[in-house]
mmCIF file of C-alpha atoms and ligand atoms in Angstrom:
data_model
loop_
_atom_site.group_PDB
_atom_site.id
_atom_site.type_symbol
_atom_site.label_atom_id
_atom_site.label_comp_id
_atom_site.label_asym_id
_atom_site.label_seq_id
_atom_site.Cartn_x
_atom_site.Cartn_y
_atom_site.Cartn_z
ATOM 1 C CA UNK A 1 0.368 7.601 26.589
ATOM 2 C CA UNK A 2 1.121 10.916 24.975
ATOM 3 C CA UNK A 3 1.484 10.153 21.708
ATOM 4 C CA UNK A 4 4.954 11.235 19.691
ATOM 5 C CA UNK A 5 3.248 13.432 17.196
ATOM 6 C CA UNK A 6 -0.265 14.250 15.778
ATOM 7 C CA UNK A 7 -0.750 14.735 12.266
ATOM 8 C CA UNK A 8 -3.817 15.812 10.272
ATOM 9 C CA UNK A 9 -4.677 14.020 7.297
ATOM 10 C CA UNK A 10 -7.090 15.131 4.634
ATOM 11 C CA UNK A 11 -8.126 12.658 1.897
ATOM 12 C CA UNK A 12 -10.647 11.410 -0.325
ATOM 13 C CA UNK A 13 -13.878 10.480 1.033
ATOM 14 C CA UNK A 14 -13.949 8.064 -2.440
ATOM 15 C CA UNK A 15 -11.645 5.850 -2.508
ATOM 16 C CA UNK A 16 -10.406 6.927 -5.877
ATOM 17 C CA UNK A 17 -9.993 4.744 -9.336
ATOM 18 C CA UNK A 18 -6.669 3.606 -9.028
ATOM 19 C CA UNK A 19 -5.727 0.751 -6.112
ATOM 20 C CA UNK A 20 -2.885 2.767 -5.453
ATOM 21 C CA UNK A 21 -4.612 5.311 -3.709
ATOM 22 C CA UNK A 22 -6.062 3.044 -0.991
ATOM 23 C CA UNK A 23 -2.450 1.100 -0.809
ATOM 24 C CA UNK A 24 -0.488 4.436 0.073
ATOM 25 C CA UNK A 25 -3.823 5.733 2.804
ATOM 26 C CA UNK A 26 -2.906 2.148 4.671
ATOM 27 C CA UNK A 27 0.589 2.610 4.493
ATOM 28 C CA UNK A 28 0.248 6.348 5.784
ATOM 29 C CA UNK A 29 -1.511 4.719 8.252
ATOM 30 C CA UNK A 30 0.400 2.092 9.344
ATOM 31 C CA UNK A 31 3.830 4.777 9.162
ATOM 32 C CA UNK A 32 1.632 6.945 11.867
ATOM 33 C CA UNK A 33 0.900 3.841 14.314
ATOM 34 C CA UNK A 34 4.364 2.084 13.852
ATOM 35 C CA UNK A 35 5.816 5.519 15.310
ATOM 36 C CA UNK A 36 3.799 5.943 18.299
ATOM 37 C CA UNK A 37 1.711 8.883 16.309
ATOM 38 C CA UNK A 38 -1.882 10.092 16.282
ATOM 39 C CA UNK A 39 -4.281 10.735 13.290
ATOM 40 C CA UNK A 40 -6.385 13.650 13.488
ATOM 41 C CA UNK A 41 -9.124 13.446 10.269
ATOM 42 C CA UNK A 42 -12.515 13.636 9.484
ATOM 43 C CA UNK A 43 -14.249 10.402 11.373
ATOM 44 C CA UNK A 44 -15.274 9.160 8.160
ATOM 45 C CA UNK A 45 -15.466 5.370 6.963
ATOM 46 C CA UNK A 46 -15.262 5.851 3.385
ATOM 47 C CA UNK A 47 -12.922 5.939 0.749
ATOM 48 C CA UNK A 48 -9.564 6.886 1.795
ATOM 49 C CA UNK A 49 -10.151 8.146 5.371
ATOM 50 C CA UNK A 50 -11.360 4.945 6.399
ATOM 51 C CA UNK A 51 -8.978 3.050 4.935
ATOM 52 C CA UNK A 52 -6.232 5.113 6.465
ATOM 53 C CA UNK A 53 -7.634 4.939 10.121
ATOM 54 C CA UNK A 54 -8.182 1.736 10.040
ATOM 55 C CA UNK A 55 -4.635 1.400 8.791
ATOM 56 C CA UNK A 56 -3.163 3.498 11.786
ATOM 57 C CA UNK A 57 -5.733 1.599 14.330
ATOM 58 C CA UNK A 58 -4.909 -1.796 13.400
ATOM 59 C CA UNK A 59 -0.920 -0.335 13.798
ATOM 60 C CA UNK A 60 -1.274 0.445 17.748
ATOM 61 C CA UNK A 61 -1.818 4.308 16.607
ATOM 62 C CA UNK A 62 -4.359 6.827 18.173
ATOM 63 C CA UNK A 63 -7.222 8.100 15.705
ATOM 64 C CA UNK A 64 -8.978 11.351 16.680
ATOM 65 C CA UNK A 65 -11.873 12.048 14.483
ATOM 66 C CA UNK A 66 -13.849 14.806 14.025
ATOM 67 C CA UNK A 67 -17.054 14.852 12.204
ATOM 68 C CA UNK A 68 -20.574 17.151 11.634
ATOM 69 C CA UNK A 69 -23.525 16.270 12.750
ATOM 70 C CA UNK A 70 -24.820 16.384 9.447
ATOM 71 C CA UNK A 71 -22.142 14.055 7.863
ATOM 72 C CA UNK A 72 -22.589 10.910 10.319
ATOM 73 C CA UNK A 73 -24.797 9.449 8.141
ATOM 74 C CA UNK A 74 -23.760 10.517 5.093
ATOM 75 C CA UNK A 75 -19.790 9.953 5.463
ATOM 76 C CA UNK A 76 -20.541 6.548 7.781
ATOM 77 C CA UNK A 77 -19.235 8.028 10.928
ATOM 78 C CA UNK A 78 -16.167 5.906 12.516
ATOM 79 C CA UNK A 79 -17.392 4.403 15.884
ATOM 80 C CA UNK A 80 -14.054 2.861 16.138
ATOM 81 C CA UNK A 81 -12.066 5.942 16.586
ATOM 82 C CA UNK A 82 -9.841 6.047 19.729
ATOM 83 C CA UNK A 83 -12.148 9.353 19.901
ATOM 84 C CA UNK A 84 -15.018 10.512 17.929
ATOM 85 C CA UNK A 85 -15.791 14.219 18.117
ATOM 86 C CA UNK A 86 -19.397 15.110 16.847
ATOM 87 C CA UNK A 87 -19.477 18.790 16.225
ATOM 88 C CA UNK A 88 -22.246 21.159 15.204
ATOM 89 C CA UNK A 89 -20.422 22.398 12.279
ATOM 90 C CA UNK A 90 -18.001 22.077 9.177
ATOM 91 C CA UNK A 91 -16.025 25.138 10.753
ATOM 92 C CA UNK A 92 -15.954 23.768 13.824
ATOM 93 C CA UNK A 93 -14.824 20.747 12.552
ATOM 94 C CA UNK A 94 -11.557 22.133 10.540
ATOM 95 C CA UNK A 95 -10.756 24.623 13.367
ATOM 96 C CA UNK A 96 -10.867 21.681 15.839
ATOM 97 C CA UNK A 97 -8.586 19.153 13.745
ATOM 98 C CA UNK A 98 -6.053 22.224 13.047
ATOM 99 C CA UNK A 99 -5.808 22.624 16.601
ATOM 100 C CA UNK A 100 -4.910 19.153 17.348
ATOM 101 C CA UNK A 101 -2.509 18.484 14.966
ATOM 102 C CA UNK A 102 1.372 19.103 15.201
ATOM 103 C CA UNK A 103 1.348 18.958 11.070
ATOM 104 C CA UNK A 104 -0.851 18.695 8.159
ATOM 105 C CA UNK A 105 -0.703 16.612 4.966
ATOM 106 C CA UNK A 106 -2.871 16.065 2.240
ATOM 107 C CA UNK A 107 -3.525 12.349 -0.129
ATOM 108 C CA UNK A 108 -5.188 12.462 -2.885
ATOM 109 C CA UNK A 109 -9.323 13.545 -2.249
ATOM 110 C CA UNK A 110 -11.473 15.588 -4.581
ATOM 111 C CA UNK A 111 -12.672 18.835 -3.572
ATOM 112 C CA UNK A 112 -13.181 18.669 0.280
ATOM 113 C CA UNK A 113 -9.583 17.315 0.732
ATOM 114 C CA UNK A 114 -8.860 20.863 -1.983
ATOM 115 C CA UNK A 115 -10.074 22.695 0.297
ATOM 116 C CA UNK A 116 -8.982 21.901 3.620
ATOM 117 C CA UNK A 117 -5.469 22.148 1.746
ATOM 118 C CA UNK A 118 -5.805 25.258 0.684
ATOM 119 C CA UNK A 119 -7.361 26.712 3.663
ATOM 120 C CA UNK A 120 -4.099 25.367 6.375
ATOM 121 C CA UNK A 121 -1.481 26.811 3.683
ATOM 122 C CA UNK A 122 -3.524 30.366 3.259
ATOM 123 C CA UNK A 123 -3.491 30.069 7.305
ATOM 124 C CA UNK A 124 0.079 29.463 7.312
ATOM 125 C CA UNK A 125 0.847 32.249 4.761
ATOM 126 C CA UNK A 126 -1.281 34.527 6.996
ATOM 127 C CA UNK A 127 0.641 33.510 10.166
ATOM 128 C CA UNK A 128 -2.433 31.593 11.740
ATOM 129 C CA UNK A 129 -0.104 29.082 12.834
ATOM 130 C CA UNK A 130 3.428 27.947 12.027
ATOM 131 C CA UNK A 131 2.466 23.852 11.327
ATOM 132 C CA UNK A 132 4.424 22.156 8.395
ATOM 133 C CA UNK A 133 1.771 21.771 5.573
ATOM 134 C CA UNK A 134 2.506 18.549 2.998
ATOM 135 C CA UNK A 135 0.913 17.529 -0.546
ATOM 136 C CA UNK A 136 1.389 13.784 -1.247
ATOM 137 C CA UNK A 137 1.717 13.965 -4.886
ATOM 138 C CA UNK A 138 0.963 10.432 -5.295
ATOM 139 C CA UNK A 139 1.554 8.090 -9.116
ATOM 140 C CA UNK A 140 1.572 12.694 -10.564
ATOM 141 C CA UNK A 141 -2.172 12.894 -9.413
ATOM 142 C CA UNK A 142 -1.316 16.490 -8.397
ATOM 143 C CA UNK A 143 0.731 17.624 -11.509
ATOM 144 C CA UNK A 144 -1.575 19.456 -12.955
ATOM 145 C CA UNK A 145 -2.192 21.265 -9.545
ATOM 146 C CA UNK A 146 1.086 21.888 -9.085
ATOM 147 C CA UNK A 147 1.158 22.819 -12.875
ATOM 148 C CA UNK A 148 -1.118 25.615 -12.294
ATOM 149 C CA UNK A 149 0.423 26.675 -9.088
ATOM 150 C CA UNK A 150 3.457 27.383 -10.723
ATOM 151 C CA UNK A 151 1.639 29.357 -13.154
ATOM 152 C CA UNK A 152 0.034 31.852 -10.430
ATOM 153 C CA UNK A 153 3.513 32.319 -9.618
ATOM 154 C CA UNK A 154 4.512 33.654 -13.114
ATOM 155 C CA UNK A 155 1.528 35.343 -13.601
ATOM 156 C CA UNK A 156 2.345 37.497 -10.457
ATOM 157 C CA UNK A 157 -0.414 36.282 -8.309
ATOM 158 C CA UNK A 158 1.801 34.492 -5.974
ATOM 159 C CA UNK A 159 5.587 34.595 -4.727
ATOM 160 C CA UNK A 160 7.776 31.556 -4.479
ATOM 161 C CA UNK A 161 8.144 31.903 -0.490
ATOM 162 C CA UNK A 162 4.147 31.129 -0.848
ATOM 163 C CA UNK A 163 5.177 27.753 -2.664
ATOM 164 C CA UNK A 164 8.106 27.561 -0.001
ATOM 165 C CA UNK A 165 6.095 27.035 2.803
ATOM 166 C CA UNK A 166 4.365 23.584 1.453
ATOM 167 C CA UNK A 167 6.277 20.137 0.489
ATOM 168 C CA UNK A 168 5.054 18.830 -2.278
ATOM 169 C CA UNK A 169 6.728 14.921 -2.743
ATOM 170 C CA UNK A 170 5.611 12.047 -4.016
ATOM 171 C CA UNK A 171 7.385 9.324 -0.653
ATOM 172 C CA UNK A 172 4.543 9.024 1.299
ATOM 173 C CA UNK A 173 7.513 7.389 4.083
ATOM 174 C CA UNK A 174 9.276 10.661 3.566
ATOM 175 C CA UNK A 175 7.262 13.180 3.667
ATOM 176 C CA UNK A 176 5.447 12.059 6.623
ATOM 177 C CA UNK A 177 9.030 11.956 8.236
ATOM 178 C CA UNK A 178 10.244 15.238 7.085
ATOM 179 C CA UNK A 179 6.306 17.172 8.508
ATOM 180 C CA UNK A 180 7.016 15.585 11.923
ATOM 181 C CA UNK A 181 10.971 16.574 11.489
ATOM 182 C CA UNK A 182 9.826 20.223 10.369
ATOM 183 C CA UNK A 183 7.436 20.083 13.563
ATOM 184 C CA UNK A 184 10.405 19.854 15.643
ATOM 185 C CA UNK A 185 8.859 16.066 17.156
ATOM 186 C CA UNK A 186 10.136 12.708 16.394
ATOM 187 C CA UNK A 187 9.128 9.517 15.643
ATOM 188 C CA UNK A 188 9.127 7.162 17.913
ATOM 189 C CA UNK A 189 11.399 3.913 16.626
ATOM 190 C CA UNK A 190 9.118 1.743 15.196
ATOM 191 C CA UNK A 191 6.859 -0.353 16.642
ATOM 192 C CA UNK A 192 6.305 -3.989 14.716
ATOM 193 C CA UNK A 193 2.241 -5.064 15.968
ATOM 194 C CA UNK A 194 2.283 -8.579 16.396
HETATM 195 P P1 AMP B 1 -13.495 14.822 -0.697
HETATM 196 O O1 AMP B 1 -12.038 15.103 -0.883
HETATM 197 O O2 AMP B 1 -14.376 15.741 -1.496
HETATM 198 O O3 AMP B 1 -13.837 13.378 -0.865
HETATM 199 O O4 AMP B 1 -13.817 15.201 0.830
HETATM 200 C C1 AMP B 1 -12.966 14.790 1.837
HETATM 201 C C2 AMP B 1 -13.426 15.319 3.159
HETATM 202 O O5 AMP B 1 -13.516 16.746 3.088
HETATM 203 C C3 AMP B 1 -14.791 14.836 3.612
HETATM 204 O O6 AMP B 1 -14.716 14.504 4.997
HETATM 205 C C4 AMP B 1 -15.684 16.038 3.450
HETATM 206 O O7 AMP B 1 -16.691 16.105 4.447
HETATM 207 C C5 AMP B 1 -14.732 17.162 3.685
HETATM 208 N N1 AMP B 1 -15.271 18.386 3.106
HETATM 209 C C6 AMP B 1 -16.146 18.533 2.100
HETATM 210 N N2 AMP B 1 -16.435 19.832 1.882
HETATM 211 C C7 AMP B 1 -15.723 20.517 2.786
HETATM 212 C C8 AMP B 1 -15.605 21.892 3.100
HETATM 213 N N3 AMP B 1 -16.254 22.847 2.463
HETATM 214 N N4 AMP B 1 -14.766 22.203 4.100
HETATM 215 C C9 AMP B 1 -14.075 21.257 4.745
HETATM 216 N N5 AMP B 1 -14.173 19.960 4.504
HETATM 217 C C10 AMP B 1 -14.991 19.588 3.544
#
């Protein structure tokens, strides 16, 4: 079954110090299965990402991940994907998950999840593609990011409509609703597993 909308998530590959973190990645998950949606991340086990497609497996969803040869061992490739894409390379990698994904939204991660971020909002600024691009500003863990964002703004480096064309909230629920919303897709009423 097509599914109602594909989202890419980027997240820690740590699972982070607070248990927070690893209760909003399962309930990210869980939002994405319950409404008939697909994952598209980085085939990893660890930390967050394997928390969260586990989370969207175990909820009926569909988990496409994508992961470098070099990283299988490494990141503890997920065998349990609905699909697991081996690729040659890290570029390969992030131009194949962007392509499969309706909208993008970034937990918190360290500085892969950075910058995967940053590289699907500079594509977006550029026109690369017109996908809805979220930060999950989880418990203020990206205050001081957004701190200093707001500061390349006044320091000229960057114009508002560059801040304009990311949501930045801290409702995992939400957001997630409003990037499929802003995708023009729906999603579908939600499924209870049983
Ligand atoms: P981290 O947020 O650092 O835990 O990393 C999260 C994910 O980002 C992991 O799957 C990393 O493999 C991935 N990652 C690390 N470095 C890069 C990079 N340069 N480009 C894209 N992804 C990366």
């Amino acid at each position: 079954m097509t599914p109602a909308f594909s989202v890419c998530v980027y997240c820690g590959s740590k699972p982070g110090a607070s248990p927070e973190f690893a209760r909003t990645a399962r309930a990210v998950g869980r939002w994405i299965g319950e409404h008939g949606g697909q994952l598209v991340y980085g085939g990893g086990k660890n930390g967050l990402m394997g928390i969260l497609a586990d989370a969207t497996l175990d909820a009926g969803g569909r988990v496409v991940g994508i992961i470098p040869t070099a990283l299988v061992e490494k990141e503890w490739a997920h065998h349990e994907c609905t699909e697991l894409h081996v690729v040659e390379t890290m570029h390969e990698r992030k131009r194949l998950m962007a392509e499969q994904a309706d909208a993008f939204l970034a937990l918190p991660g360290g500085i892969g999840t950075f910058e995967e971020f940053f590289e699907v909002w500079t594509w977006r600024q550029l026109g690369y593609h017109d996908k809805p691009v979220g930060l999950l500003n989880l418990a203020g863990y990206y205050d001081p990011l957004v701190s200093f964002l707001q500061s390349t703004v006044r320091q000229g480096f960057m114009g508002d409509w560059q801040m304009d064309l990311i949501r930045i909230e801290s409702d995992p629920e939400g957001l997630l609703r409003e990037l499929v919303q802003a995708a023009g897709l729906a999603p579908a009423a939600r499924v209870e597993q049983i």
